[in-house]
Amino acid sequence: MTARSAGIRRRTRIGTRLLAMVAVGALGLGAVHQSASADGKAAPRARSPFTGLAARQGPVLAVKFDNARSARPHTGIAQADIVYVEKVEGGVSRLMGVYSSRLPKTLGPVRSARESDVELLRQFGRPALAYSGVRSSLTKMLRESPLHTRPHARIPGAYFRSARRPAPHDLFVRPKSVLSSAPKASLPTDIGFRFGPAPAGGSPAKKRTVRYSSASHTFRWSHRQGRWLASFDGVPARTTSGARLGAKTIVIQYVGMPPSRYKDVTGAATPYIKTVGSGRATVLRNGKAYRTRWERSKATGGTSFTRPDGSRMPFARGQVWMVYAGR
C-alpha cells in the first residue's frame, strides 16, 4: 500500500466517525426536544395557537370565574390567553379563562362549572379545569368527562378563602397547584384561530354590547390603547390592580342556548351553550366589526371563523375574548 493510499483511507475513516457522531448528536437533540414537549411541563417557546404570540407552551388550564357584581374586580383574568363570557341561569354571566402562556400565582374568585363547559373545552384536548364545585346531579357527569377536573372538594389545598371578599365570592385558586395534580393535562394545539393583519372591509364600530336578561357586556374601542375596553353592567371592568380589562380581538359568537337538564337551587334551568355546529359571528378588531361565520363540526375539533368570501378571518395577536350571545 502506498503512503498516499494509506492517507486516503485514514481520512475516510475519520470522516465516517465524524458523520456518525453528528448523527448521534442530532438524535440526542431530537430526544431532548420531544421530552420537553411531552412531559406535561412547559415546552420550548413557540407561537401560541391561542394568541399568535411567541410564548411558553405550558399545559392548558381552564378556570371558572365568578362575575357577579360583588365578585369584581377579578384577579388574573388579564393574564389569560382566552376569556370566555358565558350565560348561566338567571340571565347572569360567568367567565372562563384559559391559560397556557402565562400562569399567575392566584386566580379568582372561582365559581362552579356547567355541563356545556365539557363540550366547549374538548377542543383543547384534555385540559385541566378548576372550579368551586357543581350541583350533586352534575358531579358524576363531570367526573367521567375526558377533562382533568380539579374542583375545590378534590384538591382543597390548591384553593383558599379571601377574608377581603364576602362569601360565596371569596374562593381563589393557585393554578400551579392545580396543574401539579394534573401532570397529563394537554399542551396547546390548533383550535381554529388564525392571526394576522386586519383584512380589508369591515364596518367602523365604536362599541358593541351583548346583553343577557340580568347582565350586560360592553366593549368600546380605544384608539389610544389599540384595544377594546370591557365594561360589565355599565361599569368599567378592572383587575384587582386597577388595570382595565380588554383585548384587541373580541368575538361575539351567536349560538343556541336551550335549557339543559340541570337546574340551580331555585329550580331555574341552566342554559346549555351549543358550541358545536355553525352560525354567524361578529369579530371586533382595529375599530371595526367584521361579519363572519363560525363552524365547529365536532367537540374534539376547533372552531373556524370565515368571512363572506370564504377566507379565514384573522385575529389580532394577543388575548382573545369569546362572548356567547343568543341567536
C-alpha positions in Angstrom: 0.0 0.0 0.0 1.4 3.4 -0.9 1.6 6.2 1.6 -0.8 8.2 -0.5 -3.5 5.4 -0.4 -3.0 4.9 3.3 -3.6 8.6 4.0 -6.8 8.5 1.9 -8.1 5.5 3.9 -7.3 7.2 7.3 -9.1 10.4 6.2 -12.1 8.3 5.1 -12.3 6.5 8.4 -12.1 9.8 10.3 -14.8 11.3 8.1 -17.1 8.3 8.7 -16.6 8.6 12.5 -17.4 12.3 12.4 -20.6 11.7 10.4 -21.7 9.1 12.9 -21.0 11.5 15.8 -23.0 14.2 14.2 -25.9 11.8 13.6 -25.9 10.6 17.2 -25.8 14.2 18.4 -28.8 15.1 16.2 -30.8 12.2 17.5 -30.0 13.3 21.1 -31.2 16.8 20.4 -34.4 15.5 19.0 -35.0 13.3 22.0 -34.4 16.3 24.4 -36.9 18.4 22.4 -39.5 15.6 22.4 -39.1 15.1 26.1 -39.6 18.8 26.8 -42.8 18.7 24.8 -44.3 15.6 26.2 -43.6 15.6 29.9 -46.5 17.8 30.9 -44.2 20.8 31.7 -43.6 23.9 29.7 -42.4 23.2 26.1 -39.9 25.5 24.2 -41.2 28.9 23.3 -43.2 28.9 20.1 -46.2 30.8 18.6 -49.2 30.2 20.8 -52.2 28.9 18.8 -54.4 30.8 21.3 -52.8 34.3 21.0 -50.5 34.2 18.0 -47.6 35.5 20.2 -44.3 33.8 21.0 -44.8 32.2 24.4 -44.1 29.2 26.6 -46.3 26.3 25.7 -47.4 25.2 29.2 -50.2 22.7 30.0 -53.7 24.1 29.3 -55.7 25.1 32.4 -59.3 26.5 32.3 -60.6 28.3 35.4 -64.3 29.3 36.0 -64.6 32.9 37.3 -67.5 34.4 39.2 -68.8 37.6 37.5 -71.4 38.8 39.9 -71.2 42.5 40.8 -69.9 41.7 44.3 -67.3 39.3 42.9 -65.5 42.1 41.0 -62.7 43.1 40.4 -61.1 39.9 39.2 -57.6 38.5 39.8 -55.6 37.0 37.0 -58.1 37.4 34.1 -55.7 39.8 32.3 -53.1 37.0 32.0 -55.4 34.5 30.3 -54.8 33.6 26.7 -58.6 33.4 26.0 -61.5 34.7 28.1 -65.0 33.2 27.5 -68.2 35.0 28.6 -71.0 32.5 29.3 -74.6 32.9 30.2 -75.8 30.9 33.2 -79.2 30.5 35.0 -81.0 33.7 36.0 -79.5 35.6 33.0 -76.3 36.4 34.7 -72.8 35.6 33.3 -69.7 33.7 34.3 -66.2 34.0 32.8 -63.8 31.3 32.0 -60.1 31.9 31.5 -57.9 29.6 29.5 -54.2 29.6 30.4 -51.0 28.3 28.9 -48.7 31.2 28.1 -48.7 32.9 31.5 -49.7 31.5 34.8 -50.4 34.0 37.7 -49.8 33.0 41.3 -53.6 33.2 42.1 -56.8 33.4 40.2 -60.3 34.2 41.2 -62.9 34.5 42.6 -63.7 30.9 41.4 -67.2 29.6 40.9 -68.9 26.5 39.6 -68.7 24.7 36.3 -71.6 23.9 33.9 -72.5 20.9 31.7 -71.7 22.7 28.4 -68.1 23.5 29.6 -67.2 19.9 28.8 -68.2 20.4 25.1 -66.5 23.7 24.9 -63.2 22.5 26.4 -62.9 19.3 24.4 -61.3 21.3 21.6 -58.3 21.8 23.9 -57.8 18.0 24.2 -57.7 17.1 27.9 -57.1 20.3 29.7 -57.3 20.8 33.5 -60.4 22.5 34.8 -60.5 24.4 38.1 -63.9 25.3 39.7 -65.6 25.6 43.0 -68.0 22.8 42.6 -71.3 21.8 40.9 -74.7 20.5 41.8 -74.7 16.9 43.0 -76.6 15.8 39.9 -73.7 17.1 37.7 -70.8 15.7 39.7 -70.8 12.3 38.1 -71.0 13.7 34.6 -68.0 16.0 35.1 -66.0 13.3 36.9 -66.5 10.9 34.0 -65.7 13.5 31.3 -62.4 13.5 29.4 -61.3 16.6 31.2 -58.9 16.7 34.2 -61.5 18.1 36.6 -60.0 19.6 39.7 -62.7 21.1 41.9 -62.2 22.6 45.3 -63.5 19.5 47.1 -61.0 17.3 45.3 -57.8 19.3 45.9 -58.7 21.7 48.7 -55.1 22.6 49.3 -55.0 24.4 45.9 -57.7 26.8 47.0 -58.1 29.4 49.7 -60.6 31.8 51.0 -60.0 35.6 51.0 -61.1 37.5 54.1 -61.5 40.6 51.9 -64.4 39.1 49.9 -67.9 38.2 51.0 -68.9 34.5 50.6 -69.6 32.9 48.2 -67.3 35.3 46.2 -64.2 34.6 48.3 -62.7 31.5 46.8 -59.4 31.7 45.0 -57.1 29.1 43.4 -53.3 28.6 43.0 -53.0 27.4 39.3 -49.6 25.8 39.7 -51.0 23.5 42.4 -53.9 22.5 40.1 -51.5 21.6 37.3 -49.3 19.7 39.7 -52.2 17.4 40.4 -52.9 17.0 36.6 -49.5 16.2 35.1 -51.1 14.8 31.9 -53.0 17.9 31.0 -52.8 18.7 27.3 -50.4 21.1 25.8 -51.7 23.8 23.3 -52.8 22.7 19.9 -54.6 24.4 17.0 -58.2 25.3 17.9 -59.0 27.1 14.7 -57.8 30.7 15.4 -55.8 32.5 12.8 -53.8 35.6 13.3 -52.5 38.3 11.0 -53.0 41.9 9.8 -56.6 43.3 9.7 -58.2 42.5 6.3 -59.9 45.0 4.1 -63.6 45.7 4.7 -65.4 45.6 7.9 -67.7 48.4 9.3 -66.4 51.1 11.6 -67.5 50.4 15.2 -67.1 52.3 18.4 -68.7 49.8 20.7 -70.8 46.6 20.9 -72.9 45.3 23.8 -74.1 41.7 24.4 -76.9 41.5 26.9 -78.3 38.7 28.9 -81.5 39.2 30.9 -79.6 40.2 34.1 -76.2 41.2 32.7 -74.6 43.3 30.0 -71.1 43.3 28.5 -69.9 46.3 26.5 -66.7 46.6 24.5 -65.7 50.1 23.5 -62.8 50.7 21.0 -59.9 52.8 22.4 -57.8 54.2 19.6 -55.2 55.3 22.1 -54.8 51.9 23.6 -55.4 50.0 20.4 -57.9 47.6 22.0 -61.5 47.1 23.1 -62.1 48.1 26.7 -64.6 45.9 28.6 -67.4 47.0 30.9 -69.8 44.8 32.9 -73.2 46.1 33.7 -72.2 49.6 32.7 -69.2 49.7 35.0 -65.6 49.6 33.6 -64.1 46.1 34.2 -60.9 46.2 36.1 -58.4 43.8 37.7 -57.5 43.9 41.4 -54.5 46.0 40.5 -56.8 48.6 38.9 -55.9 47.9 35.3 -58.7 48.0 32.7 -59.7 44.7 31.2 -60.0 44.4 27.4 -58.5 42.8 24.3 -57.5 43.6 20.7 -59.9 40.9 19.4 -63.5 40.4 20.7 -65.5 37.6 19.0 -69.3 37.7 19.5 -70.5 34.2 18.6 -74.2 33.6 18.2 -75.2 30.2 19.5 -78.2 28.2 20.7 -78.7 28.2 24.4 -81.6 25.8 25.2 -82.3 24.8 28.8 -80.2 21.9 30.0 -81.4 19.1 32.1 -79.8 20.6 35.2 -81.2 23.3 37.5 -79.9 25.5 40.2 -81.2 25.6 43.8 -84.1 27.8 42.9 -85.3 25.5 40.1 -84.0 27.7 37.3 -82.7 25.7 34.3 -79.1 26.1 33.3 -78.6 27.2 29.7 -76.7 24.7 27.5 -74.3 26.7 25.3 -74.1 24.8 22.0 -70.6 25.4 20.7 -70.7 22.6 18.1 -72.5 23.5 14.9 -72.4 26.7 12.8 -73.8 30.2 12.7 -72.9 33.8 12.5 -70.4 35.7 14.4 -69.0 39.3 14.7 -65.3 39.8 15.1 -64.3 43.2 16.5 -60.7 44.4 15.9 -58.9 47.6 14.9 -62.0 49.7 15.5 -64.1 47.7 13.0 -66.8 45.0 13.1 -66.4 42.1 10.6 -69.3 39.8 9.7 -68.1 36.2 9.8 -69.4 32.6 10.0 -68.3 30.1 12.7 -68.2 26.4 12.2 -67.2 23.5 14.5 -68.1 20.1 13.2 -67.3 18.1 16.4 -66.5 18.6 20.0 -62.9 17.5 19.6 -62.3 19.9 16.8 -61.6 23.6 16.7 -63.8 26.5 15.5 -63.1 28.2 12.2 -64.2 31.8 11.5 -64.6 32.7 7.9 -65.5 35.9 6.0 -68.3 36.1 3.4 -65.7 35.4 0.6 -64.7 32.2 2.3 -61.3 33.4 3.6 -60.3 32.8 7.2 -60.8 35.8 9.5 -57.5 36.7 11.1 -57.5 37.9 14.7 -55.1 40.5 16.1 -52.2 38.9 18.1 -52.8 38.9 21.8 -55.6 37.9 24.3 -58.9 36.9 22.6 -62.3 37.3 24.2 -65.1 34.9 23.1 -68.5 36.3 24.0 -71.5 33.9 23.6 -74.8 35.6 22.5 -78.2 34.1 21.8 -79.2 33.5 18.2 
